[in-house]
Amino acid sequence: MPAALHGNELSDEITPAETARFLKRAQQQAIATGHAKIASLTLPIASIAPWAVLAVLGNTPPPETHPTQTHRRHIYYDSPQQWALVGIDVAVSCSGKGITRFEQAQRFIQTWRTQFIYAEPVAKAVPAGRFFCSATFFDETADGASGEFEPIYVFVPQVQVMTLNEASTVTFNYLVTATTDIQAVTTHLHSQLTALNTADSLGTAKPASHKVVAKDVANFEGAVTAALAQMNAVKPEQKTPLHKVVLADVMDVVAPQAVDVVRSLQTLRQNHPDCTVFSVGNHQGQSFIGASPERLLSINEGRLMTDALAGSASRGATPEVDTAIGQALLDSEKERYEHRVVVDFITRQLRSLGLDPQYHGAPKLLQLLHIQHLHTPISATLNPDTISPMAILAKLHPTPAVAGVPREAACRLIRQYETFDRGLYAAPLGWIDTDGNSEFIVGIRSALINGDNARLYAGAGIVAASEPAKELAEIKLKLQTLLNALV
């Protein structure tokens, strides 16, 4: 198990001398074991909003120890349950690609989960170390070229700020080896701590710019029509006909100035209080942001929860209209079929891992601020020591909610008819801790930000009864809602 340094070694008001002593002790353990350690120190700080963390740390130049990077890596995970995590910079990381990418990530986590050395302030519980993970939709790009983000990337943030019910803590994770410059690490840690404690607790953002040039969705209706023709042309030798494919399209936006990611995240939180607001920033300055309503999985003390979310409709302008739209969604044969194939897929995949999924037979409405979905929560009990979150991700991604059924045939159609690389769109994003707890969402309702350019993504599930014009209207609604938060 990871080591912890207990007692009165550290106080809440930590001094550089105390920090240096802790780091030196971690270094001694690294030397004794012949393996680098992650020295992990958690302290309370003044309450700070997650977007303020990104404003004060995420927009500054990367450390001198990362000379090839032009921007600081970050992960931003703001849950609707009144807690948020923001990670900046990298202590340790791995990337992978190909069909074994989730296995590669799990091996990395297994290697490092026992290498944390914790320092415990007085009367504070030792936190579990946390790994953050993002994956692209496909395990590699269609042409083999590298995209903005790795097919899978896992890292332990060097600085991690958690805010729960307006109380904030910061965890510093530093890689310590036999040759680590303890004084340099101490200086860097305390400069970050000072920056957080003296930051504007609410964050600052540039004024929004409404003068943008947006490329309208041009190819989607034609792609849906072509896909439907293939779906309905079932050949006798086709043992498993295509039941569903999820097609997406993009809206490319050019703004007169760089899109302010901090302000966009604030607006997304305001506009989508029932979604998880997220951002993943690479070291070249691109950020993938959004507000996801869909939890792919959550594991807490051996209890797995996942969501089947498929079948959508707008919200009504009045309670009476809203109720009618919701009931029509519940009664729609087409939407219920689209939802059922997602439920069947998830439960089948979980059973293939030896799990016993539990769920109610009929879906309920998940009513969000701007849209409503058919929703079926699914749960199961598991032993984290025998089934890892990465093994579950490998089975579940991509679900029929973002790909289709059968999965392989649907993905071939996606490759055929979508004229862009999905990247992180509709793919897993989340975290795993050293105790086996985890949470992952699906990166939908999302956009890729690159300076003054933004690419907005939206998709719709296509089944035999789909009408291209209605599916186009659905993704236009999703795109416009996202555009309103960005500009």
Tab-separated table of C-alpha atoms in Angstrom:
chain	number	residue	atom	x	y	z
A	1	MET	CA	0.000	0.000	0.000
A	2	PRO	CA	1.115	3.614	-0.512
A	3	ALA	CA	3.053	5.042	2.379
A	4	ALA	CA	1.784	7.944	4.476
A	5	LEU	CA	3.632	10.323	6.731
A	6	HIS	CA	1.400	10.959	9.720
A	7	GLY	CA	1.350	12.818	13.008
A	8	ASN	CA	2.499	16.390	13.350
A	9	GLU	CA	4.897	16.381	10.421
A	10	LEU	CA	2.887	19.093	8.664
A	11	SER	CA	0.591	21.852	9.817
A	12	ASP	CA	-2.217	23.428	7.796
A	13	GLU	CA	-0.052	26.567	7.490
A	14	ILE	CA	2.846	24.691	5.980
A	15	THR	CA	6.290	26.304	5.837
A	16	PRO	CA	8.885	25.745	3.113
A	17	ALA	CA	11.072	23.987	5.668
A	18	GLU	CA	8.304	21.498	6.479
A	19	THR	CA	7.675	20.916	2.776
A	20	ALA	CA	11.359	20.284	2.157
A	21	ARG	CA	11.531	17.761	5.028
A	22	PHE	CA	8.568	15.834	3.617
A	23	LEU	CA	10.010	15.823	0.102
A	24	LYS	CA	13.398	14.719	1.396
A	25	ARG	CA	11.820	11.814	3.221
A	26	ALA	CA	9.977	10.795	0.047
A	27	GLN	CA	13.276	11.004	-1.807
A	28	GLN	CA	14.891	8.699	0.742
A	29	GLN	CA	12.137	6.137	0.132
A	30	ALA	CA	12.673	6.434	-3.621
A	31	ILE	CA	16.359	5.716	-3.133
A	32	ALA	CA	15.698	2.830	-0.743
A	33	THR	CA	13.184	1.111	-3.058
A	34	GLY	CA	14.880	1.944	-6.342
A	35	HIS	CA	11.602	3.344	-7.700
A	36	ALA	CA	10.504	6.944	-8.209
A	37	LYS	CA	7.758	8.129	-5.851
A	38	ILE	CA	4.890	10.580	-6.143
A	39	ALA	CA	5.121	12.870	-3.130
A	40	SER	CA	1.525	13.907	-2.437
A	41	LEU	CA	0.635	16.746	-0.084
A	42	THR	CA	-2.938	18.000	0.508
A	43	LEU	CA	-3.731	21.329	2.172
A	44	PRO	CA	-6.845	23.448	2.717
A	45	ILE	CA	-6.950	26.713	0.776
A	46	ALA	CA	-9.314	29.638	0.513
A	47	SER	CA	-12.547	28.695	-1.271
A	48	ILE	CA	-12.056	29.090	-5.007
A	49	ALA	CA	-14.289	28.413	-7.999
A	50	PRO	CA	-12.954	25.818	-10.459
A	51	TRP	CA	-12.802	28.284	-13.343
A	52	ALA	CA	-10.748	30.614	-11.126
A	53	VAL	CA	-8.177	27.826	-10.682
A	54	LEU	CA	-7.891	27.556	-14.438
A	55	ALA	CA	-7.661	31.332	-14.765
A	56	VAL	CA	-4.838	31.709	-12.234
A	57	LEU	CA	-2.764	28.614	-13.058
A	58	GLY	CA	-3.863	27.233	-16.419
A	59	ASN	CA	-3.115	30.368	-18.426
A	60	THR	CA	0.431	30.939	-17.166
A	61	PRO	CA	3.530	29.577	-18.979
A	62	PRO	CA	4.450	25.936	-18.294
A	63	PRO	CA	7.247	25.194	-15.812
A	64	GLU	CA	10.856	25.369	-16.956
A	65	THR	CA	11.011	21.605	-16.478
A	66	HIS	CA	8.778	21.228	-19.584
A	67	PRO	CA	10.714	23.154	-22.282
A	68	THR	CA	8.890	21.522	-25.228
A	69	GLN	CA	5.453	22.612	-24.034
A	70	THR	CA	3.866	25.922	-24.992
A	71	HIS	CA	0.865	25.526	-22.692
A	72	ARG	CA	0.043	23.769	-19.433
A	73	ARG	CA	-1.867	20.503	-19.479
A	74	HIS	CA	-5.142	20.658	-17.620
A	75	ILE	CA	-8.206	18.647	-16.726
A	76	TYR	CA	-11.386	20.312	-15.531
A	77	TYR	CA	-14.293	18.300	-14.110
A	78	ASP	CA	-17.187	20.263	-12.588
A	79	SER	CA	-19.952	17.949	-11.389
A	80	PRO	CA	-23.564	19.086	-10.869
A	81	GLN	CA	-23.325	17.520	-7.381
A	82	GLN	CA	-21.558	20.575	-5.920
A	83	TRP	CA	-17.988	19.337	-6.343
A	84	ALA	CA	-15.286	20.081	-8.854
A	85	LEU	CA	-11.753	18.943	-9.667
A	86	VAL	CA	-9.145	20.871	-11.603
A	87	GLY	CA	-5.728	19.396	-12.402
A	88	ILE	CA	-2.797	21.403	-13.791
A	89	ASP	CA	0.558	20.129	-15.105
A	90	VAL	CA	1.836	16.565	-15.020
A	91	ALA	CA	3.593	14.532	-12.337
A	92	VAL	CA	3.559	11.250	-14.286
A	93	SER	CA	1.723	10.276	-17.460
A	94	CYS	CA	1.324	7.715	-20.206
A	95	SER	CA	-0.262	7.677	-23.631
A	96	GLY	CA	-1.272	4.797	-25.847
A	97	LYS	CA	-3.168	3.844	-28.984
A	98	GLY	CA	-4.631	0.876	-30.769
A	99	ILE	CA	-7.080	-1.773	-29.640
A	100	THR	CA	-5.174	-2.380	-26.381
A	101	ARG	CA	-5.076	1.279	-25.318
A	102	PHE	CA	-7.268	0.763	-22.249
A	103	GLU	CA	-5.089	-2.158	-21.166
A	104	GLN	CA	-1.989	0.025	-21.615
A	105	ALA	CA	-3.548	2.684	-19.408
A	106	GLN	CA	-4.468	0.124	-16.748
A	107	ARG	CA	-0.901	-1.194	-16.608
A	108	PHE	CA	0.348	2.349	-16.069
A	109	ILE	CA	-2.144	2.903	-13.245
A	110	GLN	CA	-1.201	-0.421	-11.641
A	111	THR	CA	2.471	0.561	-11.745
A	112	TRP	CA	1.978	3.930	-10.059
A	113	ARG	CA	-0.955	3.432	-7.703
A	114	THR	CA	1.318	2.053	-4.984
A	115	GLN	CA	4.033	4.682	-5.423
A	116	PHE	CA	2.263	7.593	-3.700
A	117	ILE	CA	3.867	8.932	-0.545
A	118	TYR	CA	1.279	10.942	1.372
A	119	ALA	CA	1.857	13.742	3.841
A	120	GLU	CA	-1.031	14.179	6.226
A	121	PRO	CA	-1.724	17.576	7.801
A	122	VAL	CA	-3.011	17.572	11.370
A	123	ALA	CA	-6.518	16.074	11.659
A	124	LYS	CA	-6.837	15.627	7.878
A	125	ALA	CA	-7.610	12.312	6.232
A	126	VAL	CA	-5.127	10.962	3.704
A	127	PRO	CA	-6.743	11.319	0.257
A	128	ALA	CA	-6.533	8.686	-2.429
A	129	GLY	CA	-4.250	9.447	-5.342
A	130	ARG	CA	-6.177	10.260	-8.496
A	131	PHE	CA	-5.404	9.552	-12.155
A	132	PHE	CA	-7.183	11.531	-14.859
A	133	CYS	CA	-7.927	9.994	-18.222
A	134	SER	CA	-9.170	11.106	-21.623
A	135	ALA	CA	-9.620	8.976	-24.715
A	136	THR	CA	-10.527	9.704	-28.311
A	137	PHE	CA	-13.569	8.129	-29.936
A	138	PHE	CA	-11.492	5.928	-32.219
A	139	ASP	CA	-8.301	4.225	-31.062
A	140	GLU	CA	-6.409	6.061	-33.811
A	141	THR	CA	-7.200	8.519	-36.599
A	142	ALA	CA	-8.410	7.188	-39.937
A	143	ASP	CA	-5.210	8.192	-41.725
A	144	GLY	CA	-2.883	7.310	-38.865
A	145	ALA	CA	-1.983	10.964	-38.284
A	146	SER	CA	-1.784	12.376	-34.790
A	147	GLY	CA	-4.725	14.550	-33.770
A	148	GLU	CA	-4.951	17.257	-31.134
A	149	PHE	CA	-5.216	14.629	-28.377
A	150	GLU	CA	-3.685	11.219	-27.797
A	151	PRO	CA	-5.909	8.139	-28.377
A	152	ILE	CA	-5.597	7.639	-24.617
A	153	TYR	CA	-3.837	9.815	-22.095
A	154	VAL	CA	-3.580	9.200	-18.349
A	155	PHE	CA	-1.832	11.490	-15.911
A	156	VAL	CA	-1.481	12.452	-12.285
A	157	PRO	CA	-1.767	16.263	-12.095
A	158	GLN	CA	1.047	18.077	-10.385
A	159	VAL	CA	-1.481	20.515	-8.883
A	160	GLN	CA	-5.028	19.369	-8.186
A	161	VAL	CA	-7.699	21.561	-6.616
A	162	MET	CA	-10.923	20.067	-5.295
A	163	THR	CA	-13.878	22.184	-4.224
A	164	LEU	CA	-16.722	20.500	-2.349
A	165	ASN	CA	-19.649	22.567	-1.108
A	166	GLU	CA	-17.507	25.720	-1.453
A	167	ALA	CA	-14.642	24.277	0.652
A	168	SER	CA	-11.412	23.912	-1.307
A	169	THR	CA	-8.252	21.844	-0.907
A	170	VAL	CA	-5.152	21.637	-3.058
A	171	THR	CA	-3.127	18.469	-3.599
A	172	PHE	CA	0.440	18.781	-4.870
A	173	ASN	CA	1.877	15.695	-6.556
A	174	TYR	CA	5.580	15.796	-7.398
A	175	LEU	CA	7.643	13.057	-8.989
A	176	VAL	CA	10.587	12.436	-6.674
A	177	THR	CA	13.699	10.508	-7.714
A	178	ALA	CA	17.216	10.182	-6.344
A	179	THR	CA	18.255	13.278	-8.303
A	180	THR	CA	15.246	15.542	-7.675
A	181	ASP	CA	16.178	19.106	-6.692
A	182	ILE	CA	14.210	19.329	-3.446
A	183	GLN	CA	14.747	23.071	-3.075
A	184	ALA	CA	13.470	23.800	-6.581
A	185	VAL	CA	10.355	21.673	-5.991
A	186	THR	CA	9.726	23.388	-2.661
A	187	THR	CA	9.967	26.811	-4.254
A	188	HIS	CA	7.628	25.850	-7.078
A	189	LEU	CA	5.074	24.317	-4.697
A	190	HIS	CA	4.899	27.391	-2.498
A	191	SER	CA	4.625	29.742	-5.458
A	192	GLN	CA	1.603	27.760	-6.665
A	193	LEU	CA	0.121	27.742	-3.167
A	194	THR	CA	0.512	31.508	-2.872
A	195	ALA	CA	-1.074	32.045	-6.283
A	196	LEU	CA	-4.115	29.998	-5.294
A	197	ASN	CA	-4.542	31.631	-1.886
A	198	THR	CA	-4.309	35.140	-3.335
A	199	ALA	CA	-6.401	34.534	-6.449
A	200	ASP	CA	-9.715	36.117	-7.250
A	201	SER	CA	-11.943	33.406	-5.769
A	202	LEU	CA	-14.586	33.861	-8.472
A	203	GLY	CA	-12.231	34.171	-11.415
A	204	THR	CA	-12.071	36.776	-14.140
A	205	ALA	CA	-12.996	36.425	-17.771
A	206	LYS	CA	-12.946	38.494	-20.914
A	207	PRO	CA	-16.217	39.991	-22.195
A	208	ALA	CA	-18.080	37.753	-24.601
A	209	SER	CA	-17.815	38.474	-28.308
A	210	HIS	CA	-20.991	37.965	-30.315
A	211	LYS	CA	-19.581	38.782	-33.771
A	212	VAL	CA	-18.613	35.372	-35.081
A	213	VAL	CA	-18.579	33.619	-38.407
A	214	ALA	CA	-20.188	30.186	-38.180
A	215	LYS	CA	-20.282	27.553	-40.914
A	216	ASP	CA	-23.752	26.063	-41.019
A	217	VAL	CA	-24.255	22.307	-40.906
A	218	ALA	CA	-24.236	21.417	-44.584
A	219	ASN	CA	-23.654	17.689	-44.981
A	220	PHE	CA	-25.677	16.151	-42.186
A	221	GLU	CA	-29.073	15.648	-43.852
A	222	GLY	CA	-27.483	14.040	-46.883
A	223	ALA	CA	-25.375	11.759	-44.691
A	224	VAL	CA	-28.467	10.635	-42.780
A	225	THR	CA	-30.325	9.916	-46.033
A	226	ALA	CA	-27.415	7.848	-47.357
A	227	ALA	CA	-27.036	5.962	-44.067
A	228	LEU	CA	-30.766	5.171	-44.002
A	229	ALA	CA	-30.529	3.759	-47.502
A	230	GLN	CA	-27.795	1.389	-46.354
A	231	MET	CA	-29.684	0.455	-43.183
A	232	ASN	CA	-32.879	-0.353	-45.093
A	233	ALA	CA	-31.134	-2.301	-47.860
A	234	VAL	CA	-30.798	-5.457	-45.771
A	235	LYS	CA	-29.220	-8.307	-47.712
A	236	PRO	CA	-30.284	-11.931	-47.058
A	237	GLU	CA	-26.690	-12.930	-46.207
A	238	GLN	CA	-26.417	-10.131	-43.622
A	239	LYS	CA	-26.741	-12.003	-40.338
A	240	THR	CA	-26.803	-8.907	-38.155
A	241	PRO	CA	-28.439	-5.941	-39.877
A	242	LEU	CA	-27.522	-2.421	-38.822
A	243	HIS	CA	-30.121	-1.317	-36.265
A	244	LYS	CA	-28.741	2.112	-35.417
A	245	VAL	CA	-25.934	4.502	-36.255
A	246	VAL	CA	-25.124	7.770	-34.504
A	247	LEU	CA	-24.036	10.395	-36.990
A	248	ALA	CA	-22.545	13.702	-35.951
A	249	ASP	CA	-21.648	16.935	-37.664
A	250	VAL	CA	-19.674	20.021	-36.743
A	251	MET	CA	-20.124	23.763	-36.800
A	252	ASP	CA	-16.875	25.650	-37.321
A	253	VAL	CA	-16.806	29.085	-35.719
A	254	VAL	CA	-14.318	31.931	-36.105
A	255	ALA	CA	-14.392	34.677	-33.457
A	256	PRO	CA	-12.740	38.116	-33.661
A	257	GLN	CA	-10.576	37.243	-30.659
A	258	ALA	CA	-9.453	34.122	-28.836
A	259	VAL	CA	-12.363	32.230	-27.307
A	260	ASP	CA	-12.116	32.637	-23.533
A	261	VAL	CA	-12.215	29.088	-22.159
A	262	VAL	CA	-12.627	30.325	-18.581
A	263	ARG	CA	-15.655	32.440	-19.457
A	264	SER	CA	-17.115	29.631	-21.572
A	265	LEU	CA	-16.865	27.197	-18.651
A	266	GLN	CA	-18.579	29.703	-16.373
A	267	THR	CA	-21.376	30.116	-18.894
A	268	LEU	CA	-21.717	26.376	-19.427
A	269	ARG	CA	-22.121	25.881	-15.688
A	270	GLN	CA	-24.759	28.608	-15.567
A	271	ASN	CA	-26.636	27.311	-18.608
A	272	HIS	CA	-26.341	23.595	-17.764
A	273	PRO	CA	-26.670	23.193	-13.984
A	274	ASP	CA	-27.629	19.542	-14.421
A	275	CYS	CA	-24.590	18.521	-16.500
A	276	THR	CA	-20.916	17.854	-15.828
A	277	VAL	CA	-18.926	20.756	-17.249
A	278	PHE	CA	-15.492	19.687	-18.474
A	279	SER	CA	-12.341	20.821	-20.210
A	280	VAL	CA	-9.254	18.932	-21.357
A	281	GLY	CA	-6.265	21.041	-22.355
A	282	ASN	CA	-3.265	19.701	-24.211
A	283	HIS	CA	0.242	21.170	-24.113
A	284	GLN	CA	-0.179	22.980	-27.447
A	285	GLY	CA	-3.036	25.258	-26.426
A	286	GLN	CA	-6.151	23.425	-27.633
A	287	SER	CA	-8.962	22.788	-25.165
A	288	PHE	CA	-11.863	20.380	-25.548
A	289	ILE	CA	-14.768	21.666	-23.464
A	290	GLY	CA	-18.441	20.918	-22.966
A	291	ALA	CA	-21.352	20.100	-20.691
A	292	SER	CA	-22.183	16.404	-20.668
A	293	PRO	CA	-25.476	14.948	-19.403
A	294	GLU	CA	-24.224	11.389	-19.805
A	295	ARG	CA	-22.371	9.368	-17.192
A	296	LEU	CA	-20.592	6.409	-18.727
A	297	LEU	CA	-19.729	4.859	-15.376
A	298	SER	CA	-19.297	5.628	-11.715
A	299	ILE	CA	-17.697	3.266	-9.183
A	300	ASN	CA	-17.915	3.986	-5.483
A	301	GLU	CA	-16.806	1.373	-2.946
A	302	GLY	CA	-17.512	-1.496	-5.324
A	303	ARG	CA	-20.860	-0.214	-6.608
A	304	LEU	CA	-21.010	0.422	-10.346
A	305	MET	CA	-23.523	2.844	-11.827
A	306	THR	CA	-23.967	3.564	-15.510
A	307	ASP	CA	-26.619	5.289	-17.606
A	308	ALA	CA	-28.470	4.364	-20.759
A	309	LEU	CA	-29.262	7.726	-22.329
A	310	ALA	CA	-30.827	7.734	-25.788
A	311	GLY	CA	-33.931	9.236	-27.309
A	312	SER	CA	-34.235	13.025	-27.199
A	313	ALA	CA	-36.780	15.826	-27.459
A	314	SER	CA	-36.849	19.552	-26.810
A	315	ARG	CA	-38.286	21.190	-23.692
A	316	GLY	CA	-41.618	22.989	-23.892
A	317	ALA	CA	-42.165	26.721	-23.469
A	318	THR	CA	-44.975	26.119	-20.945
A	319	PRO	CA	-45.500	23.345	-18.362
A	320	GLU	CA	-48.403	21.980	-20.396
A	321	VAL	CA	-46.419	21.861	-23.625
A	322	ASP	CA	-43.392	20.439	-21.806
A	323	THR	CA	-45.481	17.629	-20.321
A	324	ALA	CA	-46.942	16.835	-23.720
A	325	ILE	CA	-43.508	16.707	-25.370
A	326	GLY	CA	-42.181	14.468	-22.603
A	327	GLN	CA	-45.127	12.093	-22.880
A	328	ALA	CA	-44.742	11.965	-26.654
A	329	LEU	CA	-41.087	11.015	-26.130
A	330	LEU	CA	-42.073	8.240	-23.724
A	331	ASP	CA	-44.711	6.990	-26.173
A	332	SER	CA	-42.554	7.193	-29.307
A	333	GLU	CA	-41.901	3.743	-30.733
A	334	LYS	CA	-38.875	5.050	-32.629
A	335	GLU	CA	-37.298	6.744	-29.570
A	336	ARG	CA	-38.022	3.799	-27.249
A	337	TYR	CA	-36.432	1.420	-29.741
A	338	GLU	CA	-33.361	3.637	-29.964
A	339	HIS	CA	-33.198	3.637	-26.163
A	340	ARG	CA	-33.745	-0.101	-25.803
A	341	VAL	CA	-30.784	-1.016	-27.992
A	342	VAL	CA	-28.549	1.036	-25.673
A	343	VAL	CA	-29.900	-0.726	-22.563
A	344	ASP	CA	-29.479	-4.136	-24.182
A	345	PHE	CA	-25.907	-3.369	-25.226
A	346	ILE	CA	-24.791	-2.103	-21.805
A	347	THR	CA	-26.324	-5.005	-19.889
A	348	ARG	CA	-24.878	-7.533	-22.343
A	349	GLN	CA	-21.390	-6.037	-22.010
A	350	LEU	CA	-21.560	-5.989	-18.219
A	351	ARG	CA	-22.698	-9.628	-18.133
A	352	SER	CA	-19.718	-10.553	-20.316
A	353	LEU	CA	-17.544	-9.349	-17.394
A	354	GLY	CA	-19.428	-11.612	-14.991
A	355	LEU	CA	-21.533	-8.800	-13.522
A	356	ASP	CA	-25.262	-8.851	-12.757
A	357	PRO	CA	-26.737	-5.550	-13.983
A	358	GLN	CA	-29.875	-4.251	-12.263
A	359	TYR	CA	-32.317	-1.785	-13.825
A	360	HIS	CA	-35.993	-0.927	-14.246
A	361	GLY	CA	-37.668	-2.188	-17.379
A	362	ALA	CA	-39.173	1.101	-18.544
A	363	PRO	CA	-37.147	4.294	-19.104
A	364	LYS	CA	-37.859	7.538	-17.295
A	365	LEU	CA	-37.439	11.105	-18.489
A	366	LEU	CA	-34.195	12.915	-17.737
A	367	GLN	CA	-35.253	16.529	-18.123
A	368	LEU	CA	-32.394	18.966	-18.579
A	369	LEU	CA	-32.650	22.705	-18.986
A	370	HIS	CA	-32.752	22.692	-22.799
A	371	ILE	CA	-33.444	19.071	-23.749
A	372	GLN	CA	-34.926	15.863	-22.343
A	373	HIS	CA	-33.879	12.267	-22.834
A	374	LEU	CA	-35.085	8.747	-22.168
A	375	HIS	CA	-32.987	7.517	-19.249
A	376	THR	CA	-32.379	4.135	-17.615
A	377	PRO	CA	-29.897	3.941	-14.701
A	378	ILE	CA	-28.103	0.566	-14.509
A	379	SER	CA	-26.186	-0.697	-11.457
A	380	ALA	CA	-24.034	-3.676	-10.503
A	381	THR	CA	-21.794	-4.835	-7.667
A	382	LEU	CA	-18.158	-5.532	-8.501
A	383	ASN	CA	-14.835	-6.313	-6.890
A	384	PRO	CA	-12.402	-3.531	-7.922
A	385	ASP	CA	-9.486	-5.889	-7.318
A	386	THR	CA	-10.660	-8.207	-10.104
A	387	ILE	CA	-12.423	-5.852	-12.529
A	388	SER	CA	-10.794	-2.497	-13.215
A	389	PRO	CA	-12.587	0.626	-14.453
A	390	MET	CA	-10.450	0.457	-17.589
A	391	ALA	CA	-11.724	-3.060	-18.324
A	392	ILE	CA	-15.294	-1.768	-18.075
A	393	LEU	CA	-14.496	1.224	-20.284
A	394	ALA	CA	-13.027	-1.094	-22.909
A	395	LYS	CA	-16.306	-3.038	-22.938
A	396	LEU	CA	-18.666	-0.054	-22.921
A	397	HIS	CA	-16.997	2.412	-25.271
A	398	PRO	CA	-18.451	3.303	-27.624
A	399	THR	CA	-22.027	2.620	-26.520
A	400	PRO	CA	-24.898	2.597	-29.024
A	401	ALA	CA	-25.821	6.047	-27.661
A	402	VAL	CA	-22.789	7.507	-29.469
A	403	ALA	CA	-21.945	4.843	-32.102
A	404	GLY	CA	-24.721	2.406	-32.988
A	405	VAL	CA	-25.618	-1.290	-33.186
A	406	PRO	CA	-23.832	-3.450	-34.196
A	407	ARG	CA	-20.909	-1.382	-33.029
A	408	GLU	CA	-18.386	-2.365	-35.685
A	409	ALA	CA	-20.774	-1.790	-38.594
A	410	ALA	CA	-21.925	1.527	-37.125
A	411	CYS	CA	-18.343	2.731	-36.727
A	412	ARG	CA	-17.644	1.891	-40.368
A	413	LEU	CA	-20.576	4.096	-41.410
A	414	ILE	CA	-19.353	6.880	-39.134
A	415	ARG	CA	-15.958	6.720	-40.838
A	416	GLN	CA	-17.686	6.691	-44.230
A	417	TYR	CA	-20.085	9.610	-43.809
A	418	GLU	CA	-18.479	11.954	-41.279
A	419	THR	CA	-16.011	14.316	-42.935
A	420	PHE	CA	-14.104	15.199	-39.739
A	421	ASP	CA	-12.126	13.446	-37.028
A	422	ARG	CA	-14.187	13.002	-33.860
A	423	GLY	CA	-11.173	13.333	-31.590
A	424	LEU	CA	-12.402	13.440	-27.983
A	425	TYR	CA	-16.013	13.941	-29.051
A	426	ALA	CA	-18.390	11.285	-27.631
A	427	ALA	CA	-15.506	9.514	-25.882
A	428	PRO	CA	-14.704	8.786	-22.195
A	429	LEU	CA	-13.351	11.455	-19.885
A	430	GLY	CA	-12.877	11.051	-16.124
A	431	TRP	CA	-10.742	9.820	-13.265
A	432	ILE	CA	-9.702	6.731	-11.297
A	433	ASP	CA	-8.306	6.786	-7.770
A	434	THR	CA	-5.912	4.391	-6.077
A	435	ASP	CA	-8.805	2.743	-4.191
A	436	GLY	CA	-10.553	1.742	-7.426
A	437	ASN	CA	-13.251	4.418	-7.295
A	438	SER	CA	-13.853	6.268	-10.533
A	439	GLU	CA	-16.196	8.363	-12.614
A	440	PHE	CA	-16.333	8.821	-16.376
A	441	ILE	CA	-18.637	10.876	-18.532
A	442	VAL	CA	-19.142	10.917	-22.291
A	443	GLY	CA	-17.706	13.971	-24.039
A	444	ILE	CA	-20.846	15.155	-25.822
A	445	ARG	CA	-22.349	18.675	-26.056
A	446	SER	CA	-18.771	19.699	-26.709
A	447	ALA	CA	-16.391	21.911	-28.656
A	448	LEU	CA	-12.705	22.036	-29.565
A	449	ILE	CA	-11.225	25.473	-28.850
A	450	ASN	CA	-8.081	26.606	-30.648
A	451	GLY	CA	-7.456	30.331	-30.221
A	452	ASP	CA	-10.135	32.220	-32.124
A	453	ASN	CA	-11.408	29.029	-33.761
A	454	ALA	CA	-13.964	26.668	-32.295
A	455	ARG	CA	-15.361	23.430	-33.671
A	456	LEU	CA	-18.725	22.478	-32.169
A	457	TYR	CA	-19.922	18.855	-32.237
A	458	ALA	CA	-23.403	17.353	-32.092
A	459	GLY	CA	-24.900	14.033	-33.089
A	460	ALA	CA	-28.180	12.143	-33.396
A	461	GLY	CA	-29.142	8.491	-33.324
A	462	ILE	CA	-30.372	7.217	-36.681
A	463	VAL	CA	-32.692	4.194	-36.864
A	464	ALA	CA	-34.884	2.892	-39.669
A	465	ALA	CA	-37.776	5.181	-38.680
A	466	SER	CA	-35.636	8.330	-38.583
A	467	GLU	CA	-36.543	11.368	-40.679
A	468	PRO	CA	-33.486	13.296	-41.930
A	469	ALA	CA	-35.093	16.719	-41.477
A	470	LYS	CA	-36.013	15.991	-37.849
A	471	GLU	CA	-32.554	14.656	-37.069
A	472	LEU	CA	-31.039	17.809	-38.569
A	473	ALA	CA	-33.291	19.939	-36.366
A	474	GLU	CA	-32.107	17.975	-33.304
A	475	ILE	CA	-28.421	18.585	-33.897
A	476	LYS	CA	-29.020	22.236	-34.799
A	477	LEU	CA	-30.703	22.676	-31.414
A	478	LYS	CA	-27.717	21.112	-29.671
A	479	LEU	CA	-25.208	23.186	-31.658
A	480	GLN	CA	-27.002	26.466	-31.064
A	481	THR	CA	-27.210	25.809	-27.329
A	482	LEU	CA	-23.460	25.209	-27.238
A	483	LEU	CA	-22.701	28.215	-29.439
A	484	ASN	CA	-24.580	30.483	-27.022
A	485	ALA	CA	-22.115	29.530	-24.269
A	486	LEU	CA	-18.995	30.178	-26.323
A	487	VAL	CA	-19.583	33.543	-27.972
